[in-house]
Coordinates of C-alpha atoms in Angstrom, one line a residue:
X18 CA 30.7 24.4 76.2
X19 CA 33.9 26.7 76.7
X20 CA 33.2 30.3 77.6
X21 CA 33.3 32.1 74.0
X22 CA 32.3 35.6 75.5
X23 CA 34.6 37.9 73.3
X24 CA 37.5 39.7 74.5
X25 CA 37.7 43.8 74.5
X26 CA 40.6 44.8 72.2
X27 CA 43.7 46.4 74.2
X28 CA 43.9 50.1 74.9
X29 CA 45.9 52.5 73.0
X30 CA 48.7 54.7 75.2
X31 CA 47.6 58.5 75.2
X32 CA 50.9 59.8 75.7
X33 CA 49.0 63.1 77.6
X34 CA 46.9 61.1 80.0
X35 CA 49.3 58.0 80.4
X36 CA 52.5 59.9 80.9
X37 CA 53.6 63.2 82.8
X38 CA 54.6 66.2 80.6
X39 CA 56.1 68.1 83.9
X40 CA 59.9 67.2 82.8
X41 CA 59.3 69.0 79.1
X42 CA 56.7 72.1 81.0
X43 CA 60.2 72.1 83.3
X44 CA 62.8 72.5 80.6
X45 CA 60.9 74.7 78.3
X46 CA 60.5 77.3 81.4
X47 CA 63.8 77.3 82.4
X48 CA 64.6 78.0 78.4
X49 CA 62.1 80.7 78.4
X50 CA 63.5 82.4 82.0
X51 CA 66.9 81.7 80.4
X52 CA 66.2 83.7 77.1
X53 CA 64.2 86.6 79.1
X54 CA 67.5 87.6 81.2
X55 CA 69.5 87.3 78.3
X56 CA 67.2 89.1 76.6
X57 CA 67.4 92.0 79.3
X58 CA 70.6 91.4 79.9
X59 CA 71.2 92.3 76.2
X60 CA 69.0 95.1 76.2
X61 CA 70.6 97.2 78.8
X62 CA 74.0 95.9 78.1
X63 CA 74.8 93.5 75.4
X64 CA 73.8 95.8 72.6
X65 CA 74.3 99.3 74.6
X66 CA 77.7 98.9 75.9
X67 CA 78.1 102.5 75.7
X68 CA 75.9 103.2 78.3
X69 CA 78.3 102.1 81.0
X70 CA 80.9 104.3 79.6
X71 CA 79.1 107.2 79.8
X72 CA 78.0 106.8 83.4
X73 CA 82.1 105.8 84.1
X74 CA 83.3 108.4 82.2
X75 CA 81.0 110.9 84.5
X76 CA 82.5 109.5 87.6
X77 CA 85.9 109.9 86.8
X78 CA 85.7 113.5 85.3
X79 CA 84.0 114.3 87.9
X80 CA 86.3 113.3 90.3
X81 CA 89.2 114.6 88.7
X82 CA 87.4 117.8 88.0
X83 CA 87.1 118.3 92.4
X84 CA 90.6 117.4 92.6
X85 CA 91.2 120.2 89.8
X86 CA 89.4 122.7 91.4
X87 CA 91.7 124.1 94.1
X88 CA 95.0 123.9 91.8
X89 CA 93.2 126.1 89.2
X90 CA 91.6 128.2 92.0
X91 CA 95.3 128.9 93.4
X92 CA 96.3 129.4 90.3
X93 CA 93.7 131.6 89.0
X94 CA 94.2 133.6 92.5
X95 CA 97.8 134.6 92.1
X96 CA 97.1 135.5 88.5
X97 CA 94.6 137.9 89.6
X98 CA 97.0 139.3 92.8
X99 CA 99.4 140.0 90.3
X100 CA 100.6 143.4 89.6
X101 CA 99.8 143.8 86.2
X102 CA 96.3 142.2 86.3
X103 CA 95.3 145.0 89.4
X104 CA 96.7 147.3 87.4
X105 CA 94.3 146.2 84.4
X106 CA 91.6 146.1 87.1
X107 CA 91.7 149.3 88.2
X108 CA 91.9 151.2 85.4
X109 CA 88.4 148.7 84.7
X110 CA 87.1 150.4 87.8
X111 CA 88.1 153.8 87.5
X112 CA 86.4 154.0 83.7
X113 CA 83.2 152.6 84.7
X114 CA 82.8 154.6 87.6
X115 CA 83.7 157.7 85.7
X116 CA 80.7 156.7 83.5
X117 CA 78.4 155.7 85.7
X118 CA 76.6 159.2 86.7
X119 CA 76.3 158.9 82.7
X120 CA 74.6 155.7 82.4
X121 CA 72.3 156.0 85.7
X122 CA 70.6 159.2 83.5
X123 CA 70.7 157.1 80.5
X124 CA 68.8 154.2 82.4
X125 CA 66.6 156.6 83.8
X126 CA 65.4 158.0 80.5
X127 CA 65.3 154.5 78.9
X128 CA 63.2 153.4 81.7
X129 CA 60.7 156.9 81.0
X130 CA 60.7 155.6 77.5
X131 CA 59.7 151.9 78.7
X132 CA 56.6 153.5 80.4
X133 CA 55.4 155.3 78.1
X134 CA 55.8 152.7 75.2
X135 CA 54.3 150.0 77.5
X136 CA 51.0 152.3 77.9
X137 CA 51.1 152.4 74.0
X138 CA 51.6 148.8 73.3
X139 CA 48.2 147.4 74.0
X140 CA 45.9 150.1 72.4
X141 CA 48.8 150.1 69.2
X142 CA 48.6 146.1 68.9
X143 CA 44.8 145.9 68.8
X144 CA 44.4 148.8 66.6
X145 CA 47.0 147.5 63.9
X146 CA 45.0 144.2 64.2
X147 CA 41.7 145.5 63.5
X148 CA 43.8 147.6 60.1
X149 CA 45.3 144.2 59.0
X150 CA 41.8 142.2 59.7
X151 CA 40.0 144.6 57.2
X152 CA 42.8 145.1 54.8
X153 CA 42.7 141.4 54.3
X154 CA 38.6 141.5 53.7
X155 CA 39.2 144.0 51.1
X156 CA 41.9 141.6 49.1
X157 CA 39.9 139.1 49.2
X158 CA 36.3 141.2 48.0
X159 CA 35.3 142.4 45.3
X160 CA 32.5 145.1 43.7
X161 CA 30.0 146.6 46.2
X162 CA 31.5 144.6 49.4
X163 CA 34.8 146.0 48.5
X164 CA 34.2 149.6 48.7
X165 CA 31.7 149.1 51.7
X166 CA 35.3 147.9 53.4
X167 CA 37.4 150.0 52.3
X168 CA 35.3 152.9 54.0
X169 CA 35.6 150.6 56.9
X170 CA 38.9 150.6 56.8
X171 CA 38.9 154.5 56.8
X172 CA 36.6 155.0 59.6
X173 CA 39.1 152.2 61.8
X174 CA 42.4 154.4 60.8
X175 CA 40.3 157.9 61.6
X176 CA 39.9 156.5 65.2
X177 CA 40.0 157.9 67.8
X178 CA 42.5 156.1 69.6
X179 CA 42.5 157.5 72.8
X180 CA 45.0 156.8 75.6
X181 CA 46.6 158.0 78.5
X182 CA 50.4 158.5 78.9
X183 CA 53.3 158.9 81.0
X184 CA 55.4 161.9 80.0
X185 CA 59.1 161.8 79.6
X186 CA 60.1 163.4 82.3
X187 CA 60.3 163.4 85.9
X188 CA 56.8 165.3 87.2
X189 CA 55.3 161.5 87.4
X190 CA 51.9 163.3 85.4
X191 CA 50.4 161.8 82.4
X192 CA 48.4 163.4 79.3
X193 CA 45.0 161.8 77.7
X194 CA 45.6 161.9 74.3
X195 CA 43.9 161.2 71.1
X196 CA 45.5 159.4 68.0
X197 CA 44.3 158.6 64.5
X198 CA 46.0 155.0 63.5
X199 CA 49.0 156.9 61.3
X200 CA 49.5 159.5 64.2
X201 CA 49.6 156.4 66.7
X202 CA 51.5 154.1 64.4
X203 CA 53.8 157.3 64.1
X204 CA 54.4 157.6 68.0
X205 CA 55.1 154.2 68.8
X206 CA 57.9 154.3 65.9
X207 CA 59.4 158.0 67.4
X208 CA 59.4 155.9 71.1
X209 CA 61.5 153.0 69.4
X210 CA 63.8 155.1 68.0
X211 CA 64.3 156.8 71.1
X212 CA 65.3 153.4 73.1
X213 CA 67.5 153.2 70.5
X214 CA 69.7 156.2 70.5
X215 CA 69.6 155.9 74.0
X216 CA 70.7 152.5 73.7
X217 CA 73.5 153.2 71.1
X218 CA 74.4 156.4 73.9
X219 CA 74.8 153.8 76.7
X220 CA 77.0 151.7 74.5
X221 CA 79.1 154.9 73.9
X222 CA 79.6 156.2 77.2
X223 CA 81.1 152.4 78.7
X224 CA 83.2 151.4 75.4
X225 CA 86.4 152.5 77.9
X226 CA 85.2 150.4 80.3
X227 CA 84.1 147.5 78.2
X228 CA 87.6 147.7 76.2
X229 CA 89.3 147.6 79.6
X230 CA 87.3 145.0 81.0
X231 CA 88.1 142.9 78.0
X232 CA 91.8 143.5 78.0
X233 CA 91.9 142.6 81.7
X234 CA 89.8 139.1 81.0
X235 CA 92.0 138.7 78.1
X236 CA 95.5 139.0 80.2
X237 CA 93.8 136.7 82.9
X238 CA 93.1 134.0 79.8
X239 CA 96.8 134.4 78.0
X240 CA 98.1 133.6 81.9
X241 CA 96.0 130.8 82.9
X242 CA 97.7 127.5 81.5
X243 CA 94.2 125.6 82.4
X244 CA 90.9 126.8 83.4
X245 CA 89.3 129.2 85.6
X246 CA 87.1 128.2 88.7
X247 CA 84.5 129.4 87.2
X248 CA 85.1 127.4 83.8
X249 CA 85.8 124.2 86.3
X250 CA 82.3 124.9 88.1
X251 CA 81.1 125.2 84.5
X252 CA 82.0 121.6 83.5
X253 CA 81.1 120.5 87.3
X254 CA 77.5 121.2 86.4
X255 CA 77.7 120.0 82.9
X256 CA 78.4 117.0 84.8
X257 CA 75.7 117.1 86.7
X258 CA 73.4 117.1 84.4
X259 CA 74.4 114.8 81.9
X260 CA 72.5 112.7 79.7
X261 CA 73.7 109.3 79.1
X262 CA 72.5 108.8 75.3
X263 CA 73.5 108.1 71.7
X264 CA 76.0 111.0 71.3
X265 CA 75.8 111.3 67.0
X266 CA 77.6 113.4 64.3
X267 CA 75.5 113.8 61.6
X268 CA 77.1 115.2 58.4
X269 CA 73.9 114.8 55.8
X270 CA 76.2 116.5 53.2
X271 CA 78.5 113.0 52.5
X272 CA 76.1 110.7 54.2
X273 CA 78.7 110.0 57.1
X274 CA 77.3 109.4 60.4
X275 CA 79.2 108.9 63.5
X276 CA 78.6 107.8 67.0
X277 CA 82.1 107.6 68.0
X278 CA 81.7 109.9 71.3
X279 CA 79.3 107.8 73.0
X280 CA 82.3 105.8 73.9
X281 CA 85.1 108.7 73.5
X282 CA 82.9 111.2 75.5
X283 CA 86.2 113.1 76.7
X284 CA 87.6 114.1 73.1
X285 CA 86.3 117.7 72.9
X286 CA 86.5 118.6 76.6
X287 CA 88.6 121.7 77.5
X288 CA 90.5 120.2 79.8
X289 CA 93.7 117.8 78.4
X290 CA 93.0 114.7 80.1
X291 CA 95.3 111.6 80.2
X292 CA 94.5 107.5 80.7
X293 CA 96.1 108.6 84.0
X294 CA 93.4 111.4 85.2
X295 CA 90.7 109.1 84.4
X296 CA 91.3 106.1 86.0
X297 CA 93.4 104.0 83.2
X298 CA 90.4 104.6 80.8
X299 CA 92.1 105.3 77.3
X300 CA 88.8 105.6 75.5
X301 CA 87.9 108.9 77.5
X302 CA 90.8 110.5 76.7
X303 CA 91.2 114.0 74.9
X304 CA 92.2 114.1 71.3
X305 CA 95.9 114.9 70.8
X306 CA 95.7 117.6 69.2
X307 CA 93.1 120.8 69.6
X308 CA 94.4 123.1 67.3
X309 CA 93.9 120.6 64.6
X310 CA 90.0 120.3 65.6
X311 CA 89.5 123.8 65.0
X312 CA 90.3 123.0 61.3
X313 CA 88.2 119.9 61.4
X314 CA 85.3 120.9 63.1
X315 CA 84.0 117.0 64.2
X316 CA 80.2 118.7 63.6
X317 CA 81.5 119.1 60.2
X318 CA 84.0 116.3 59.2
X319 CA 82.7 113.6 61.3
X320 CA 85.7 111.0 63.5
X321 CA 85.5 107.8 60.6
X322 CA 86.9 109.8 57.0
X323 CA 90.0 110.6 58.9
X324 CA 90.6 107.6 61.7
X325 CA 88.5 104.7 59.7
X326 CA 86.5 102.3 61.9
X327 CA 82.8 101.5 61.6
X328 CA 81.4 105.2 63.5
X329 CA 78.1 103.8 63.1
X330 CA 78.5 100.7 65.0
X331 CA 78.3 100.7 69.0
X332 CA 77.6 97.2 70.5
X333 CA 81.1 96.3 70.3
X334 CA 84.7 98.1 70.6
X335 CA 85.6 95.3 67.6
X336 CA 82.5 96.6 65.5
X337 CA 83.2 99.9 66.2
X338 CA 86.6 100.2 65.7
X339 CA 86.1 98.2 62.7
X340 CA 88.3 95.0 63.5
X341 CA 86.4 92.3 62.2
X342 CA 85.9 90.7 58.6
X343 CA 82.7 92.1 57.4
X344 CA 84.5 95.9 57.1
X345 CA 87.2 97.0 54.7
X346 CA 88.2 100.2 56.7
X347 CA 89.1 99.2 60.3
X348 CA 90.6 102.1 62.9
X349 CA 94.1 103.3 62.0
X350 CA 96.6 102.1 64.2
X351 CA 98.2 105.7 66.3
X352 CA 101.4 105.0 64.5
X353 CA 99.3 105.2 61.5
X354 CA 96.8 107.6 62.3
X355 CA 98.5 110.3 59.6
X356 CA 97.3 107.6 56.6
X357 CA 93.9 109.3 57.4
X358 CA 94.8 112.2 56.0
X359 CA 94.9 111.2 52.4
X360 CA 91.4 110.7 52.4
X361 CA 91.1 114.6 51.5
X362 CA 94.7 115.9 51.1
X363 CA 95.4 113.4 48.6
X364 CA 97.4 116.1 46.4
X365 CA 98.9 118.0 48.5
X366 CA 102.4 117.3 48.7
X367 CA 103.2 119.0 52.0
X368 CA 100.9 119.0 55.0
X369 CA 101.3 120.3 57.9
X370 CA 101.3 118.2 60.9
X371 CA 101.6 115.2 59.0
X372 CA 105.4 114.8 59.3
X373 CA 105.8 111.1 58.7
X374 CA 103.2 111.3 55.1
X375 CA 105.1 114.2 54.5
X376 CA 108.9 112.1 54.7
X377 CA 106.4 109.1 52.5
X378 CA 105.6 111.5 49.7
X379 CA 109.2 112.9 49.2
X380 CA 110.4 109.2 48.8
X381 CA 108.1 108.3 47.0
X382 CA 108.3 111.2 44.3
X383 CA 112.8 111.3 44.7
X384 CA 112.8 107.6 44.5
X385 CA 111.1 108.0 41.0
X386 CA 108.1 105.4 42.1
X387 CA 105.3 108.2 40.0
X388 CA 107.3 106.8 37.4
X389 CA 105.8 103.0 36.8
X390 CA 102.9 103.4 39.1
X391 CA 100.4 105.8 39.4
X392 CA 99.5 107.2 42.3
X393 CA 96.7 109.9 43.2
X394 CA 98.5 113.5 43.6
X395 CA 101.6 112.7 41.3
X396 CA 99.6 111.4 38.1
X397 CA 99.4 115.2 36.4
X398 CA 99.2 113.2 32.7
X399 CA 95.7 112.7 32.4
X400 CA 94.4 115.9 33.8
X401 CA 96.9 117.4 30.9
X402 CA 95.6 114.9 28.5
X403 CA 91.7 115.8 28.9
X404 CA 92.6 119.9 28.8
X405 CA 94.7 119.2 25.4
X406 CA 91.7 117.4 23.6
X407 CA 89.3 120.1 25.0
X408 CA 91.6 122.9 23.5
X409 CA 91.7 120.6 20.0
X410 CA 88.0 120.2 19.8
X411 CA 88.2 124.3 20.6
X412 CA 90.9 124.7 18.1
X413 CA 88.7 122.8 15.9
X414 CA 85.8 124.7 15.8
X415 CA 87.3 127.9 15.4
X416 CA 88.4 126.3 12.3
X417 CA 85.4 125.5 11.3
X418 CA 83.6 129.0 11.9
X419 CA 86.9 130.9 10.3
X420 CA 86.3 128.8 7.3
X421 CA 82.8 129.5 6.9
X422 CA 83.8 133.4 7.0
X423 CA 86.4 133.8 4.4
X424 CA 83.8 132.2 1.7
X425 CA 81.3 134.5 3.4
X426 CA 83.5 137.6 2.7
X427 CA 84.4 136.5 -0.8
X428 CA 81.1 136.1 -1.5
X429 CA 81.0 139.7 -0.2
X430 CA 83.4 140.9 -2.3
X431 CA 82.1 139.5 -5.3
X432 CA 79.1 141.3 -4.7
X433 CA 80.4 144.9 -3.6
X434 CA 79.1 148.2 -5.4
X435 CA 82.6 149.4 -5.5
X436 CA 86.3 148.1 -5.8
X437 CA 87.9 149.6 -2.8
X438 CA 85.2 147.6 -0.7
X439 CA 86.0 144.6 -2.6
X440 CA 89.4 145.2 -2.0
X441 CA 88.7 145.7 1.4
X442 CA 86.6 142.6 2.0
X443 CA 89.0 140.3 -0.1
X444 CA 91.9 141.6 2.8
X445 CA 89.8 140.7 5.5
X446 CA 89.1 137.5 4.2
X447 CA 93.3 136.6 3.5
X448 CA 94.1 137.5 7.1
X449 CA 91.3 135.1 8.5
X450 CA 93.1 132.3 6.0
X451 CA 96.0 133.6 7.3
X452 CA 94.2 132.9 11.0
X453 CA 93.8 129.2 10.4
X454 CA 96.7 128.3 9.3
X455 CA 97.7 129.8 12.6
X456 CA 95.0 127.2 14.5
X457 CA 96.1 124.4 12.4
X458 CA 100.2 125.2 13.2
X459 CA 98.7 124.9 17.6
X460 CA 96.5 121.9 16.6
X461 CA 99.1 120.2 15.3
X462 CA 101.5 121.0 18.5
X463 CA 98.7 119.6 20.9
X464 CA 98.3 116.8 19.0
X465 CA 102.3 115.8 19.3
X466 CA 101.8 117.0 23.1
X467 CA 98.9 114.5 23.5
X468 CA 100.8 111.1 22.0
X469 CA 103.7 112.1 24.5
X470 CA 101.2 112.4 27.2
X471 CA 99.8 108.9 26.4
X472 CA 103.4 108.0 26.2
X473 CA 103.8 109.1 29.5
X474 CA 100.9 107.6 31.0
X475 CA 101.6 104.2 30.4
X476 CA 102.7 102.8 34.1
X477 CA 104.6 99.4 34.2
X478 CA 103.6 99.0 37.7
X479 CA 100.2 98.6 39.2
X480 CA 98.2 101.7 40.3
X481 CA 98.3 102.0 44.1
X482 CA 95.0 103.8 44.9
X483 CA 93.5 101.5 47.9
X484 CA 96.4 99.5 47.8
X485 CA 96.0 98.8 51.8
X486 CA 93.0 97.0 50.8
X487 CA 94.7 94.6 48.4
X488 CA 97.7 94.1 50.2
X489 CA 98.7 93.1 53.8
X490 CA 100.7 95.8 55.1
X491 CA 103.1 93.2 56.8
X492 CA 104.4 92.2 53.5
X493 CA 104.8 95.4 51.6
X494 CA 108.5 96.4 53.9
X495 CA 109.5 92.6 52.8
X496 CA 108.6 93.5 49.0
X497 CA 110.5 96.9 49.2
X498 CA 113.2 95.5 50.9
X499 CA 114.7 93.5 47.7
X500 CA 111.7 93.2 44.9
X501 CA 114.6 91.1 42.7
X502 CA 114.9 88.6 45.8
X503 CA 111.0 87.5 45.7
X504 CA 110.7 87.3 42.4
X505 CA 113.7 87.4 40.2
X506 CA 112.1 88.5 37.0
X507 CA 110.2 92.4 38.2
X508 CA 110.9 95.4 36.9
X509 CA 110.6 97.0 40.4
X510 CA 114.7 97.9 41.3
X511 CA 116.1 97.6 44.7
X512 CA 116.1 101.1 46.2
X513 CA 118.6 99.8 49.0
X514 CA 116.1 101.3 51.7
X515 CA 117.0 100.8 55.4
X516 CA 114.8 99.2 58.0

């Protein structure tokens, strides 16, 4: 008989035991070591890009900062060898030497006064505790445990205090004394005053020299066209210690934050530094114009409502300039950096420093554009508009009340005990009749002055508030150029402008 021992079915492949993983284990690590430097790499600079600005920008002031140092030494020498600033100096020197036999006495009484007052201090502080501990016992008592503190209270204040102290003079002795808590309270308030006047005498006695010494400084500031050594060392040290961080203008007032100086740390340095002095960089620059910053305080204004950009954004110059497509308000360009303005000087029609807005404004108003479109600072018809209905509705109930009197004083007169107070009554009431024909003669006036004001603010054009946003600025010069040449049929006449 053939062999019909049954046969074992075949295996099934277990992809773990019957085949080697290594190759995927491989690949996943290098993935994983892949993403971990990125993720560093991202960390440290990817996201905070402004960190390697900061530590640039340190190097380079720095180093122009040495190189500055002997020019403004040399210069600040020869101002001070000049004739006019020994001159200053000397008459400095001669005033406080003059007052200095003054001021040693002064110091010398001032430092009697110290002595004493600092042998007073520790006996006065723990006695006025103990008064204030038991005075807030009694607030908070009431009934029998009240008065029980209360005669506490006056047994603390009898005292004694006793204490020993320097006198004010120069015999070096001391006197043991014995103070109730008004008689001590009293003394330490006669040795306060004392440091006082002396202190006011002191201030007296060097105003010459002080005024001099101020003058001189002055003349040595107006002379200087850039800093002192001393300012120089200042801003060495600044240096020195310098924190590379977030550097953040936060104006809580109009929600505006602004972190545009972690990249343009050089903006509100002292010194007027060009691409040039630091090493090509443009972003550390200082900002053009100083005087205008001491109008608009950064602190207080923040860097984005006048130049636009994103201020909050710093992984990117593109983000933070605001040069991509997910922000309406990117940076001006510097030939435009005067539209910036308009963000708050939106009606005034001549601003100083802002020559080119300035030129935009008067063409804009001689060319007649205020005309068909409205524009903020030259549309004056609606303000009008809202102050003529307030002065109807005003009009109109003054009306109402003047009404409401005359039948009050008829009324009046009807009832009077006597004809002459009739008479008298029945006056009053014609000449407040009288009165109302007089409001109805102005109503009627504003009313004519409102329908010419709604005449008037009818604009064929279309308003131009945010009109950057809806148009590209490349096209608007081809539009003004010749509006009729685009499109045949507008309203909009050809102001023959040239380029």
């Amino acid at each position: 008989m053939p062999d019909e021992t049954p046969t074992s079915p075949p295996e099934e492949q277990d992809p773990v035991v019957s085949s080697s993983m290594s190759v995927a284990y491989l690949v996943a690590s290098v993935l994983l070591i892949l993403s971990l430097f990125w993720a560093l790499y991202n960390e440290v600079y990817g996201l905070r890009p402004w960190k390697e600005y900061q530590k640039r920008f340190v190097k380079a002031y720095t180093a122009y900062l040495k190189k500055l140092k002997p020019r403004e030494r040399d210069a600040e020498a020869a101002v001070r060898n000049s004739e006019a600033y020994q001159q200053l100096d000397r008459a400095y020197k001669a005033a406080e030497n003059g007052a200095l036999p003054r001021v040693k006495e002064l110091d010398h009484q001032a430092a009697l006064i110290d002595a004493r007052s600092a042998a007073l201090t520790d006996i006065f502080q723990t006695a006025r505790s103990e008064v204030a501990a038991k005075i807030y016992e009694i607030e908070h008592s009431s009934g029998g445990s009240k008065k029980s503190n209360q005669k506490d209270l006056e047994e603390i204040e009898k005292g004694p205090f006793e204490v020993e102290l320097p006198r004010l003079d120069d015999s070096g002795k001391t006197d043991r004394l014995s103070f109730t808590f008004d008689q001590l309270t009293a003394e330490f308030d006669r040795l306060k005053e004392l440091k006082t006047q002396i202190t006011g005498q002191r201030l007296d006695v060097l105003k010459e020299a002080t005024d001099l010494r101020h003058k001189r400084d002055q003349y040595l500031d107006d002379q200087m066209v850039g800093l002192t050594e001393q300012q120089v060392n200042s801003l060495l040290n600044k240096m020195q210690n310098f924190t590379v961080e977030i550097k953040q203008i936060n104006v809580s007032q109009y929600g505006i934050v602004d972190r545009c100086e972690s990249c343009h740390v050089g903006i509100r340095e002292p010194v007027m530094l060009k691409a040039s002095d630091m090493g090509g960089e443009e972003a550390f620059t200082s900002h053009p114009d100083k005087e205008l910053l001491k109008i608009h305080d950064p602190d207080r204004f923040g860097c984005s409502p006048c130049h636009g950009g994103n201020g909050r954004a710093t992984t990117s110059v593109e983000k933070g300039h605001g040069r991509y497509e997910h922000w309406l308000w990117p940076l001006y360009a510097k030939k435009d950096t005067e539209a910036g303005c308009v963000q708050c000087h939106a009606s005034d029609l001549l601003l100083q420093g802002a020559n080119t807005l300035n030129y935009g404004r008067e063409m804009f108003w001689e060319r007649g554009c205020n005309g068909c479109h409205r524009y903020e600072g030259y549309d004056r018809e609606p303000e009008q508009l809202i102050t003529a209905h307030q002065n109807i509705r005003s009009l109109e109930q003054e009306k109402k009340d003047d009404q409401k009197r005359v039948l009050e004083l008829n009324q009046e007169a009807d009832n009077a005990p006597t004809n002459d107070e009739a008479r008298a009554l029945l006056a009053k009431a014609e000449a407040t009749r009288q009165g109302v024909s007089l409001i109805d003669a102005k109503m009627e006036q504003l009313d004519m002055e409102s329908k010419n004001l709604l005449r008037e603010e009818k604009k064929f054009g279309p308003n131009l508030k945010d009109i950057r946003l809806k148009l590209r600025k490349e096209w608007i010069p081809i539009w003004l150029e010749k509006p009729s040449a685009f499109r045949p049929t507008t309203k909009m006449p050809d102001f023959r402008l040239d380029d």
